[in-house]
């Protein structure tokens, strides 16, 4: 993030928040309070459709979110704002001030994806990806939860053998606002031999490691009690500190079994025996890569949602995939990752667990009914486009009896 942008960002206005988990739990799990009127709750949601398949999947997820909410007495005010290439085309920057302001004033953000061939050769500060990194920094969403679950309906869509994929249920806790994506110094310069040199810095302060490690320990505690910290401590100083701090915190979580793994081994183990993992905690770049890898165990990158959370203030909820320019505008995108991100928005962002469960159940019903987009298609199922898959999920939300949490 540029210094110029930093100075333009106003401090986050923090509305009333409350904790959803026990007292030892962490601020990143705080949820937003709704403005209430008798029998109704209302939240302000900023929609950031972005580029490529982003607008296609966000418009579907918005309808599903609205419907699931209304069945649970929750109303939303949506405000759509530009980010990424769409913002560059509109106003010449990838993250306009107006988008930052709207984001900070809202209760949660639902983001599609950014990027595309058109902007690939832009200067760094004018790339869509810079806008995404800037909004993560502006909202201080340091904790990125990326669940990868192999649904029974999709075992055959996995690229791994049934016996390897079946039953996989893991959570990648990725540090999102530090590390090499943000580290200074960075740049491209000419060295004394007249040769161009590109350089970046992997840097983590102790407090950045501690806060993401705490989120991970808390997450593991609520799952199966196993935490694997992934680093490259055999080579990188930033990883040596990472391992030291994570190890030191383990004594506060005696009920969590901590292990450490080098990232190259972790990449291999994820496809060899993914069921060995419960919760994985790792840095920004390793988490980015390993979660894409983990997505294929579940059948497709089009299935994986995420939640990006801060100490206070709104979270960003988005699929882990990108803008998929190769299939954009063709009604081929799988909207389920974004729909499930809307469920995470309800659960982690707003504490509306019943409405979240409605969405999760509706996705399962649509899959049970045999509907598949191309990326998760297998013989004997019904091939549908992005819109039809969205309609099927919407129908399932509407037809469900109130779900128990
Ligand atoms: N969070 C974000 O907004 C991200 C943006 N990007 C950007 O997206 C653009 C494309 O990047 P890629 O590396 O190609 O990654 P990508 O995730 O957009 O696509 C990788 C492959 O997965 C497929 N795919 C992705 N999402 C899908 C979905 N929902 N349904 C069906 N198939 C899907 C695509 O068609 C493509 O073949 C780049 O500009 C990149 O910088 C990449 C990753 C994350
Ligand atoms: C496009 C990058 C900035 C980020 C990314 O790939 C991700 O967060 O998954
Ligand atoms: Mg990525």
Short mmCIF file of C-alpha atoms and ligand atoms in Angstrom, two decimals:
data_model
loop_
_atom_site.label_atom_id
_atom_site.label_comp_id
_atom_site.label_asym_id
_atom_site.label_seq_id
_atom_site.Cartn_x
_atom_site.Cartn_y
_atom_site.Cartn_z
CA UNK A 1 0.00 0.00 0.00
CA UNK A 2 1.40 3.39 -0.93
CA UNK A 3 2.17 6.00 1.69
CA UNK A 4 -0.07 8.42 -0.21
CA UNK A 5 -3.04 6.12 0.13
CA UNK A 6 -2.33 5.44 3.77
CA UNK A 7 -2.54 9.12 4.60
CA UNK A 8 -5.87 9.33 2.79
CA UNK A 9 -7.46 6.58 4.80
CA UNK A 10 -9.51 7.73 7.73
CA UNK A 11 -9.48 5.63 10.90
CA UNK A 12 -12.07 2.88 10.94
CA UNK A 13 -15.27 3.95 12.67
CA UNK A 14 -15.93 1.16 15.10
CA UNK A 15 -19.58 0.48 15.84
CA UNK A 16 -20.80 -1.55 18.77
CA UNK A 17 -19.54 -5.11 18.59
CA UNK A 18 -19.93 -8.15 20.76
CA UNK A 19 -18.15 -11.44 21.05
CA UNK A 20 -19.65 -14.62 19.69
CA UNK A 21 -17.32 -17.05 21.41
CA UNK A 22 -15.95 -17.55 24.91
CA UNK A 23 -14.00 -14.97 26.87
CA UNK A 24 -10.56 -16.22 25.85
CA UNK A 25 -11.58 -15.96 22.25
CA UNK A 26 -10.31 -13.30 20.00
CA UNK A 27 -11.39 -10.04 18.62
CA UNK A 28 -11.35 -11.28 15.00
CA UNK A 29 -14.40 -13.33 15.83
CA UNK A 30 -16.40 -10.29 16.79
CA UNK A 31 -19.57 -9.78 14.86
CA UNK A 32 -21.48 -6.63 14.00
CA UNK A 33 -24.63 -5.60 15.80
CA UNK A 34 -27.64 -4.89 13.67
CA UNK A 35 -29.66 -1.74 13.81
CA UNK A 36 -32.89 -3.18 15.11
CA UNK A 37 -36.52 -2.25 14.70
CA UNK A 38 -39.26 -4.33 16.27
CA UNK A 39 -38.99 -7.84 14.84
CA UNK A 40 -36.41 -6.80 12.24
CA UNK A 41 -32.66 -6.45 11.99
CA UNK A 42 -31.00 -4.41 9.28
CA UNK A 43 -27.43 -4.49 8.04
CA UNK A 44 -25.57 -2.41 5.47
CA UNK A 45 -23.65 -4.54 3.00
CA UNK A 46 -21.12 -3.19 0.52
CA UNK A 47 -21.01 -5.22 -2.67
CA UNK A 48 -17.74 -5.20 -4.60
CA UNK A 49 -18.44 -7.21 -7.77
CA UNK A 50 -15.09 -6.34 -9.39
CA UNK A 51 -14.06 -7.92 -12.68
CA UNK A 52 -14.46 -10.99 -14.88
CA UNK A 53 -16.84 -13.48 -13.29
CA UNK A 54 -17.06 -11.28 -10.17
CA UNK A 55 -20.29 -9.48 -11.16
CA UNK A 56 -21.90 -12.76 -12.28
CA UNK A 57 -21.32 -14.56 -8.98
CA UNK A 58 -21.94 -11.58 -6.70
CA UNK A 59 -25.37 -10.80 -8.17
CA UNK A 60 -26.41 -14.40 -7.50
CA UNK A 61 -24.95 -14.50 -3.98
CA UNK A 62 -26.66 -11.20 -3.17
CA UNK A 63 -30.09 -12.67 -4.04
CA UNK A 64 -29.40 -15.76 -1.95
CA UNK A 65 -28.21 -13.62 0.98
CA UNK A 66 -31.29 -11.42 0.76
CA UNK A 67 -33.66 -14.37 0.66
CA UNK A 68 -31.99 -16.29 3.50
CA UNK A 69 -31.97 -13.12 5.60
CA UNK A 70 -35.61 -12.27 5.00
CA UNK A 71 -36.66 -15.76 6.13
CA UNK A 72 -34.85 -15.07 9.43
CA UNK A 73 -36.16 -11.52 9.96
CA UNK A 74 -32.96 -9.90 8.69
CA UNK A 75 -32.95 -7.11 6.12
CA UNK A 76 -30.07 -5.73 4.11
CA UNK A 77 -29.28 -2.43 2.46
CA UNK A 78 -26.89 -3.09 -0.39
CA UNK A 79 -24.51 -0.55 -1.85
CA UNK A 80 -22.47 -1.53 -4.88
CA UNK A 81 -19.03 0.09 -5.21
CA UNK A 82 -16.24 -0.22 -7.78
CA UNK A 83 -12.90 -1.95 -7.15
CA UNK A 84 -10.14 -3.37 -9.32
CA UNK A 85 -10.29 -3.05 -13.09
CA UNK A 86 -13.88 -1.78 -12.96
CA UNK A 87 -12.71 1.11 -10.77
CA UNK A 88 -9.69 1.77 -12.98
CA UNK A 89 -11.97 2.10 -16.01
CA UNK A 90 -14.37 4.32 -14.10
CA UNK A 91 -12.11 6.68 -12.16
CA UNK A 92 -8.50 5.70 -12.92
CA UNK A 93 -7.56 4.09 -9.59
CA UNK A 94 -8.12 0.51 -8.41
CA UNK A 95 -9.58 1.53 -5.05
CA UNK A 96 -11.44 4.87 -5.04
CA UNK A 97 -11.78 6.83 -1.79
CA UNK A 98 -15.56 6.46 -2.07
CA UNK A 99 -15.24 2.69 -2.02
CA UNK A 100 -13.09 2.82 1.11
CA UNK A 101 -15.57 5.14 2.84
CA UNK A 102 -18.57 2.99 1.92
CA UNK A 103 -16.71 -0.11 3.07
CA UNK A 104 -15.88 1.37 6.45
CA UNK A 105 -19.44 2.51 6.99
CA UNK A 106 -20.89 -0.92 6.24
CA UNK A 107 -21.39 -4.00 8.40
CA UNK A 108 -19.76 -6.40 5.95
CA UNK A 109 -18.44 -6.61 2.40
CA UNK A 110 -19.18 -9.21 -0.25
CA UNK A 111 -16.50 -9.21 -2.93
CA UNK A 112 -16.38 -11.06 -6.24
CA UNK A 113 -12.93 -10.95 -7.77
CA UNK A 114 -10.61 -8.49 -9.46
CA UNK A 115 -8.18 -8.60 -12.36
CA UNK A 116 -8.07 -9.35 -16.06
CA UNK A 117 -5.86 -9.38 -19.15
CA UNK A 118 -6.75 -5.79 -19.96
CA UNK A 119 -4.90 -4.42 -16.95
CA UNK A 120 -2.09 -7.01 -16.71
CA UNK A 121 0.57 -4.65 -18.05
CA UNK A 122 -0.45 -1.64 -15.95
CA UNK A 123 2.08 -0.14 -13.58
CA UNK A 124 1.97 -1.75 -10.15
CA UNK A 125 -0.06 1.00 -8.47
CA UNK A 126 -2.60 0.86 -11.28
CA UNK A 127 -3.17 -2.89 -11.21
CA UNK A 128 -6.55 -4.26 -10.05
CA UNK A 129 -4.69 -6.51 -7.58
CA UNK A 130 -3.30 -3.40 -5.85
CA UNK A 131 -6.88 -2.33 -5.12
CA UNK A 132 -7.58 -5.67 -3.46
CA UNK A 133 -4.48 -5.47 -1.28
CA UNK A 134 -5.35 -1.87 -0.40
CA UNK A 135 -8.85 -2.68 0.81
CA UNK A 136 -7.53 -5.56 2.91
CA UNK A 137 -5.01 -3.16 4.47
CA UNK A 138 -7.56 -0.36 4.89
CA UNK A 139 -9.95 -2.63 6.77
CA UNK A 140 -7.09 -4.33 8.65
CA UNK A 141 -8.50 -7.78 7.87
CA UNK A 142 -5.47 -9.78 8.96
CA UNK A 143 -7.20 -13.13 9.50
CA UNK A 144 -8.31 -14.99 6.40
CA UNK A 145 -10.28 -18.18 7.02
CA UNK A 146 -10.39 -20.53 4.03
CA UNK A 147 -12.30 -23.75 4.74
CA UNK A 148 -11.82 -26.68 2.35
CA UNK A 149 -14.39 -29.42 2.81
CA UNK A 150 -15.00 -32.34 0.50
CA UNK A 151 -18.77 -32.62 0.29
CA UNK A 152 -20.02 -36.21 -0.08
CA UNK A 153 -21.88 -35.13 -3.24
CA UNK A 154 -18.63 -33.99 -4.86
CA UNK A 155 -16.15 -36.72 -3.99
CA UNK A 156 -16.09 -37.79 -7.63
CA UNK A 157 -15.34 -34.24 -8.75
CA UNK A 158 -12.06 -34.30 -6.83
CA UNK A 159 -8.91 -34.86 -8.84
CA UNK A 160 -7.72 -37.15 -6.04
CA UNK A 161 -8.75 -40.78 -5.54
CA UNK A 162 -12.00 -41.26 -3.63
CA UNK A 163 -10.25 -42.84 -0.62
CA UNK A 164 -7.86 -39.86 -0.38
CA UNK A 165 -10.46 -37.10 -0.85
CA UNK A 166 -13.45 -38.49 1.02
CA UNK A 167 -13.97 -36.88 4.43
CA UNK A 168 -11.41 -34.08 4.02
CA UNK A 169 -12.38 -31.11 6.20
CA UNK A 170 -9.65 -28.58 6.82
CA UNK A 171 -9.32 -24.88 7.51
CA UNK A 172 -6.49 -22.73 6.24
CA UNK A 173 -5.93 -19.71 8.49
CA UNK A 174 -3.95 -17.35 6.29
CA UNK A 175 -2.28 -14.16 7.52
CA UNK A 176 -3.62 -11.54 5.12
CA UNK A 177 -2.15 -8.08 5.72
CA UNK A 178 1.56 -8.78 6.19
CA UNK A 179 4.42 -10.76 4.74
CA UNK A 180 5.88 -10.44 1.28
CA UNK A 181 2.70 -9.01 -0.32
CA UNK A 182 3.13 -5.87 1.78
CA UNK A 183 6.80 -5.92 2.90
CA UNK A 184 9.23 -3.06 2.23
CA UNK A 185 11.62 -2.56 0.57
CA UNK A 186 10.21 -3.73 -2.71
CA UNK A 187 10.66 -2.65 -6.27
CA UNK A 188 12.50 -3.06 -9.53
CA UNK A 189 15.79 -1.19 -9.88
CA UNK A 190 18.93 -1.26 -11.96
CA UNK A 191 22.01 -2.57 -10.19
CA UNK A 192 25.64 -1.44 -10.54
CA UNK A 193 26.08 -3.74 -13.56
CA UNK A 194 23.19 -2.05 -15.33
CA UNK A 195 21.01 -5.11 -14.86
CA UNK A 196 17.39 -4.91 -13.71
CA UNK A 197 16.70 -6.45 -10.29
CA UNK A 198 13.25 -7.15 -8.85
CA UNK A 199 13.00 -7.52 -5.07
CA UNK A 200 10.45 -8.03 -2.30
CA UNK A 201 10.65 -8.45 1.45
CA UNK A 202 9.10 -11.19 3.56
CA UNK A 203 8.69 -9.49 6.93
CA UNK A 204 6.66 -10.30 10.04
CA UNK A 205 6.63 -8.49 13.37
CA UNK A 206 6.03 -10.59 16.48
CA UNK A 207 2.59 -9.04 17.11
CA UNK A 208 1.44 -9.93 13.59
CA UNK A 209 2.41 -13.56 14.13
CA UNK A 210 0.87 -13.70 17.60
CA UNK A 211 -2.51 -12.36 16.54
CA UNK A 212 -2.93 -14.74 13.59
CA UNK A 213 -1.63 -17.65 15.68
CA UNK A 214 -4.25 -16.90 18.35
CA UNK A 215 -7.00 -16.92 15.71
CA UNK A 216 -5.66 -20.27 14.51
CA UNK A 217 -5.45 -21.82 17.99
CA UNK A 218 -9.01 -20.65 18.70
CA UNK A 219 -10.17 -22.03 15.37
CA UNK A 220 -8.49 -25.40 15.98
CA UNK A 221 -9.96 -25.52 19.49
CA UNK A 222 -13.48 -25.27 18.02
CA UNK A 223 -12.71 -27.90 15.38
CA UNK A 224 -10.77 -31.13 15.99
CA UNK A 225 -8.04 -29.63 18.18
CA UNK A 226 -5.14 -30.01 15.74
CA UNK A 227 -3.09 -27.10 14.45
CA UNK A 228 -0.30 -27.38 11.87
CA UNK A 229 1.83 -24.26 11.44
CA UNK A 230 3.35 -24.13 7.97
CA UNK A 231 6.54 -22.14 7.39
CA UNK A 232 9.98 -22.27 5.78
CA UNK A 233 11.97 -21.99 9.00
CA UNK A 234 14.84 -24.01 7.56
CA UNK A 235 15.64 -21.08 5.24
CA UNK A 236 13.80 -17.84 6.06
CA UNK A 237 14.37 -15.62 9.12
CA UNK A 238 10.74 -14.45 9.02
CA UNK A 239 9.74 -18.11 9.34
CA UNK A 240 12.19 -18.73 12.18
CA UNK A 241 10.47 -15.98 14.16
CA UNK A 242 7.06 -17.31 13.06
CA UNK A 243 7.84 -20.78 14.43
CA UNK A 244 9.27 -19.35 17.67
CA UNK A 245 6.19 -17.22 18.38
CA UNK A 246 3.67 -19.92 17.45
CA UNK A 247 5.52 -22.43 19.65
CA UNK A 248 5.56 -19.98 22.57
CA UNK A 249 1.79 -19.49 22.37
CA UNK A 250 1.08 -23.23 22.45
CA UNK A 251 1.27 -23.35 26.26
CA UNK A 252 -1.86 -21.14 26.39
CA UNK A 253 -3.75 -23.77 24.38
CA UNK A 254 -2.93 -27.11 26.03
CA UNK A 255 -6.02 -28.65 24.44
CA UNK A 256 -4.66 -27.97 20.93
CA UNK A 257 -2.07 -30.32 19.44
CA UNK A 258 0.48 -28.16 17.61
CA UNK A 259 2.78 -29.40 14.85
CA UNK A 260 5.07 -27.61 12.40
CA UNK A 261 5.68 -28.39 8.76
CA UNK A 262 7.84 -26.86 6.03
CA UNK A 263 5.75 -25.47 3.22
CA UNK A 264 7.24 -27.69 0.51
CA UNK A 265 6.36 -30.78 2.52
CA UNK A 266 2.89 -29.33 3.30
CA UNK A 267 2.21 -28.90 -0.44
CA UNK A 268 3.11 -32.56 -0.93
CA UNK A 269 1.21 -33.84 2.13
CA UNK A 270 -1.96 -32.01 1.04
CA UNK A 271 -2.26 -34.26 -1.99
CA UNK A 272 -0.74 -37.38 -0.35
CA UNK A 273 -2.95 -37.49 2.74
CA UNK A 274 -5.08 -34.36 3.21
CA UNK A 275 -7.11 -35.92 6.02
CA UNK A 276 -4.11 -35.56 8.36
CA UNK A 277 -4.89 -31.80 8.49
CA UNK A 278 -7.46 -30.08 10.68
CA UNK A 279 -6.39 -26.42 10.95
CA UNK A 280 -3.40 -24.97 9.09
CA UNK A 281 -1.94 -21.58 9.99
CA UNK A 282 0.47 -19.91 7.63
CA UNK A 283 1.70 -16.64 6.19
CA UNK A 284 0.18 -14.60 3.41
CA UNK A 285 1.89 -16.09 0.37
CA UNK A 286 1.97 -19.73 1.53
CA UNK A 287 -1.71 -19.48 2.50
CA UNK A 288 -2.59 -18.06 -0.90
CA UNK A 289 -0.90 -20.96 -2.67
CA UNK A 290 -1.89 -23.81 -0.33
CA UNK A 291 -5.56 -22.81 -0.29
CA UNK A 292 -5.73 -22.93 -4.10
CA UNK A 293 -4.13 -26.38 -3.89
CA UNK A 294 -6.59 -27.47 -1.19
CA UNK A 295 -9.52 -26.29 -3.31
CA UNK A 296 -8.86 -28.96 -5.91
CA UNK A 297 -9.20 -31.69 -3.30
CA UNK A 298 -12.81 -30.49 -2.89
CA UNK A 299 -13.50 -30.64 -6.62
CA UNK A 300 -12.96 -27.07 -7.77
CA UNK A 301 -11.66 -23.67 -6.85
CA UNK A 302 -15.23 -22.59 -7.61
CA UNK A 303 -16.31 -24.19 -4.32
CA UNK A 304 -14.11 -22.39 -1.78
CA UNK A 305 -15.36 -19.38 0.21
CA UNK A 306 -13.41 -17.20 2.60
CA UNK A 307 -13.80 -14.75 5.44
CA UNK A 308 -11.29 -11.97 6.07
CA UNK A 309 -11.65 -10.60 9.59
CA UNK A 310 -10.21 -7.78 11.67
CA UNK A 311 -10.17 -6.91 15.37
CA UNK A 312 -13.14 -4.65 14.81
CA UNK A 313 -14.90 -3.22 11.83
CA UNK A 314 -16.40 -4.99 8.84
CA UNK A 315 -15.05 -8.22 7.36
CA UNK A 316 -14.56 -8.98 3.69
CA UNK A 317 -16.19 -12.15 2.38
CA UNK A 318 -15.08 -13.48 -0.98
CA UNK A 319 -14.48 -16.65 -2.95
CA UNK A 320 -10.82 -17.67 -3.01
CA UNK A 321 -10.79 -17.75 -6.80
CA UNK A 322 -9.91 -14.94 -9.13
CA UNK A 323 -11.80 -13.25 -11.94
CA UNK A 324 -11.44 -16.27 -14.27
CA UNK A 325 -11.19 -14.18 -17.46
CA UNK A 326 -11.12 -17.38 -19.52
CA UNK A 327 -14.78 -18.08 -18.71
CA UNK A 328 -16.07 -14.58 -17.86
CA UNK A 329 -19.33 -13.54 -19.49
CA UNK A 330 -20.11 -17.10 -20.63
CA UNK A 331 -22.43 -18.16 -17.78
CA UNK A 332 -19.95 -20.92 -16.91
CA UNK A 333 -18.72 -19.79 -13.49
CA UNK A 334 -19.53 -21.81 -10.41
CA UNK A 335 -21.31 -19.37 -8.04
CA UNK A 336 -21.16 -21.69 -5.02
CA UNK A 337 -17.89 -20.28 -3.59
CA UNK A 338 -19.45 -16.82 -3.50
CA UNK A 339 -22.78 -18.11 -2.19
CA UNK A 340 -20.89 -19.92 0.58
CA UNK A 341 -18.94 -16.70 1.22
CA UNK A 342 -22.31 -15.02 1.81
CA UNK A 343 -22.97 -17.76 4.38
CA UNK A 344 -19.64 -16.95 6.04
CA UNK A 345 -20.63 -13.27 6.02
CA UNK A 346 -23.77 -14.13 7.95
CA UNK A 347 -21.99 -16.43 10.37
CA UNK A 348 -18.63 -14.73 11.00
CA UNK A 349 -19.50 -11.17 10.06
CA UNK A 350 -22.98 -10.71 11.50
CA UNK A 351 -23.51 -13.64 13.87
CA UNK A 352 -26.66 -14.61 11.94
CA UNK A 353 -26.06 -18.35 12.18
CA UNK A 354 -29.57 -19.47 11.26
CA UNK A 355 -29.56 -17.57 8.00
CA UNK A 356 -26.04 -18.87 7.29
CA UNK A 357 -27.20 -22.43 7.85
CA UNK A 358 -30.08 -21.88 5.44
CA UNK A 359 -27.60 -21.04 2.70
CA UNK A 360 -25.28 -23.95 3.49
CA UNK A 361 -28.22 -26.35 3.49
CA UNK A 362 -29.56 -24.92 0.23
CA UNK A 363 -26.21 -25.51 -1.49
CA UNK A 364 -26.33 -29.14 -0.37
CA UNK A 365 -29.90 -29.50 -1.63
CA UNK A 366 -28.97 -28.12 -5.06
CA UNK A 367 -26.08 -30.58 -5.22
CA UNK A 368 -28.27 -33.43 -3.95
CA UNK A 369 -30.67 -32.61 -6.77
CA UNK A 370 -27.83 -33.26 -9.18
CA UNK A 371 -27.09 -29.74 -10.44
CA UNK A 372 -23.47 -29.09 -11.41
CA UNK A 373 -21.57 -26.32 -13.16
CA UNK A 374 -18.89 -27.49 -15.60
CA UNK A 375 -16.02 -27.37 -13.11
CA UNK A 376 -17.70 -29.95 -10.80
CA UNK A 377 -19.57 -31.93 -13.43
CA UNK A 378 -19.36 -35.70 -13.43
CA UNK A 379 -21.27 -38.32 -15.43
CA UNK A 380 -24.88 -38.73 -14.37
CA UNK A 381 -25.31 -35.19 -13.02
CA UNK A 382 -27.10 -32.21 -14.64
CA UNK A 383 -24.83 -29.64 -16.27
CA UNK A 384 -26.06 -26.09 -15.62
CA UNK A 385 -24.70 -22.59 -16.02
CA UNK A 386 -23.92 -20.04 -13.34
CA UNK A 387 -27.41 -18.49 -13.39
CA UNK A 388 -29.29 -21.78 -13.22
CA UNK A 389 -27.15 -23.01 -10.35
CA UNK A 390 -27.95 -19.75 -8.54
CA UNK A 391 -31.66 -20.20 -9.21
CA UNK A 392 -31.56 -23.74 -7.86
CA UNK A 393 -29.88 -22.59 -4.63
CA UNK A 394 -32.39 -19.76 -4.31
CA UNK A 395 -35.30 -22.19 -4.76
CA UNK A 396 -33.81 -24.43 -2.07
CA UNK A 397 -33.44 -21.51 0.35
CA UNK A 398 -37.08 -20.59 -0.19
CA UNK A 399 -38.41 -24.10 0.27
CA UNK A 400 -36.55 -24.91 3.47
CA UNK A 401 -38.24 -25.08 6.82
CA UNK A 402 -36.37 -22.97 9.43
CA UNK A 403 -33.02 -24.64 10.01
CA UNK A 404 -31.91 -25.46 13.54
CA UNK A 405 -28.40 -24.18 14.48
N1 LIG B 1 -9.27 -12.46 -4.95
C1 LIG B 1 -9.15 -12.08 -6.19
O1 LIG B 1 -9.82 -11.20 -6.66
C2 LIG B 1 -8.16 -12.79 -7.05
C3 LIG B 1 -7.88 -12.28 -8.28
N2 LIG B 1 -7.05 -12.96 -9.12
C4 LIG B 1 -6.89 -12.38 -10.45
O2 LIG B 1 -7.76 -13.09 -11.34
C5 LIG B 1 -7.21 -13.11 -12.65
C6 LIG B 1 -7.14 -14.54 -13.15
O3 LIG B 1 -6.23 -15.26 -12.35
P1 LIG B 1 -5.99 -16.82 -12.44
O4 LIG B 1 -4.63 -17.08 -11.96
O5 LIG B 1 -6.39 -17.30 -13.78
O6 LIG B 1 -6.95 -17.46 -11.31
P2 LIG B 1 -8.53 -17.72 -11.31
O7 LIG B 1 -8.85 -18.22 -9.97
O8 LIG B 1 -9.26 -16.54 -11.80
O9 LIG B 1 -8.73 -18.89 -12.38
C7 LIG B 1 -7.98 -20.11 -12.36
C8 LIG B 1 -8.76 -21.19 -13.12
O10 LIG B 1 -9.89 -21.57 -12.33
C9 LIG B 1 -11.09 -21.37 -13.03
N3 LIG B 1 -12.09 -20.81 -12.12
C10 LIG B 1 -11.87 -19.85 -11.19
N4 LIG B 1 -13.02 -19.57 -10.55
C11 LIG B 1 -13.96 -20.38 -11.06
C12 LIG B 1 -15.35 -20.56 -10.82
N5 LIG B 1 -16.00 -19.85 -9.89
N6 LIG B 1 -16.01 -21.48 -11.55
C13 LIG B 1 -15.38 -22.22 -12.47
N7 LIG B 1 -14.06 -22.10 -12.76
C14 LIG B 1 -13.37 -21.17 -12.06
C15 LIG B 1 -10.77 -20.37 -14.15
O11 LIG B 1 -11.64 -20.49 -15.24
C16 LIG B 1 -9.31 -20.71 -14.46
O12 LIG B 1 -9.25 -21.75 -15.38
C17 LIG B 1 -5.83 -12.44 -12.52
O13 LIG B 1 -5.96 -11.11 -12.94
C18 LIG B 1 -5.51 -12.52 -11.04
O14 LIG B 1 -4.64 -11.54 -10.58
C19 LIG B 1 -6.50 -14.16 -8.78
C20 LIG B 1 -6.76 -14.70 -7.57
C21 LIG B 1 -7.55 -14.04 -6.58
C1 LIG B 2 -4.84 -11.47 -6.36
C2 LIG B 2 -3.99 -11.51 -5.14
C3 LIG B 2 -3.72 -10.10 -4.67
C4 LIG B 2 -4.56 -12.27 -3.99
C5 LIG B 2 -4.94 -13.69 -4.14
O1 LIG B 2 -4.61 -14.43 -5.04
C6 LIG B 2 -5.79 -14.20 -3.08
O2 LIG B 2 -6.02 -13.53 -2.08
O3 LIG B 2 -6.21 -15.37 -3.19
MG1 LIG B 3 -5.12 -16.55 -4.51
#
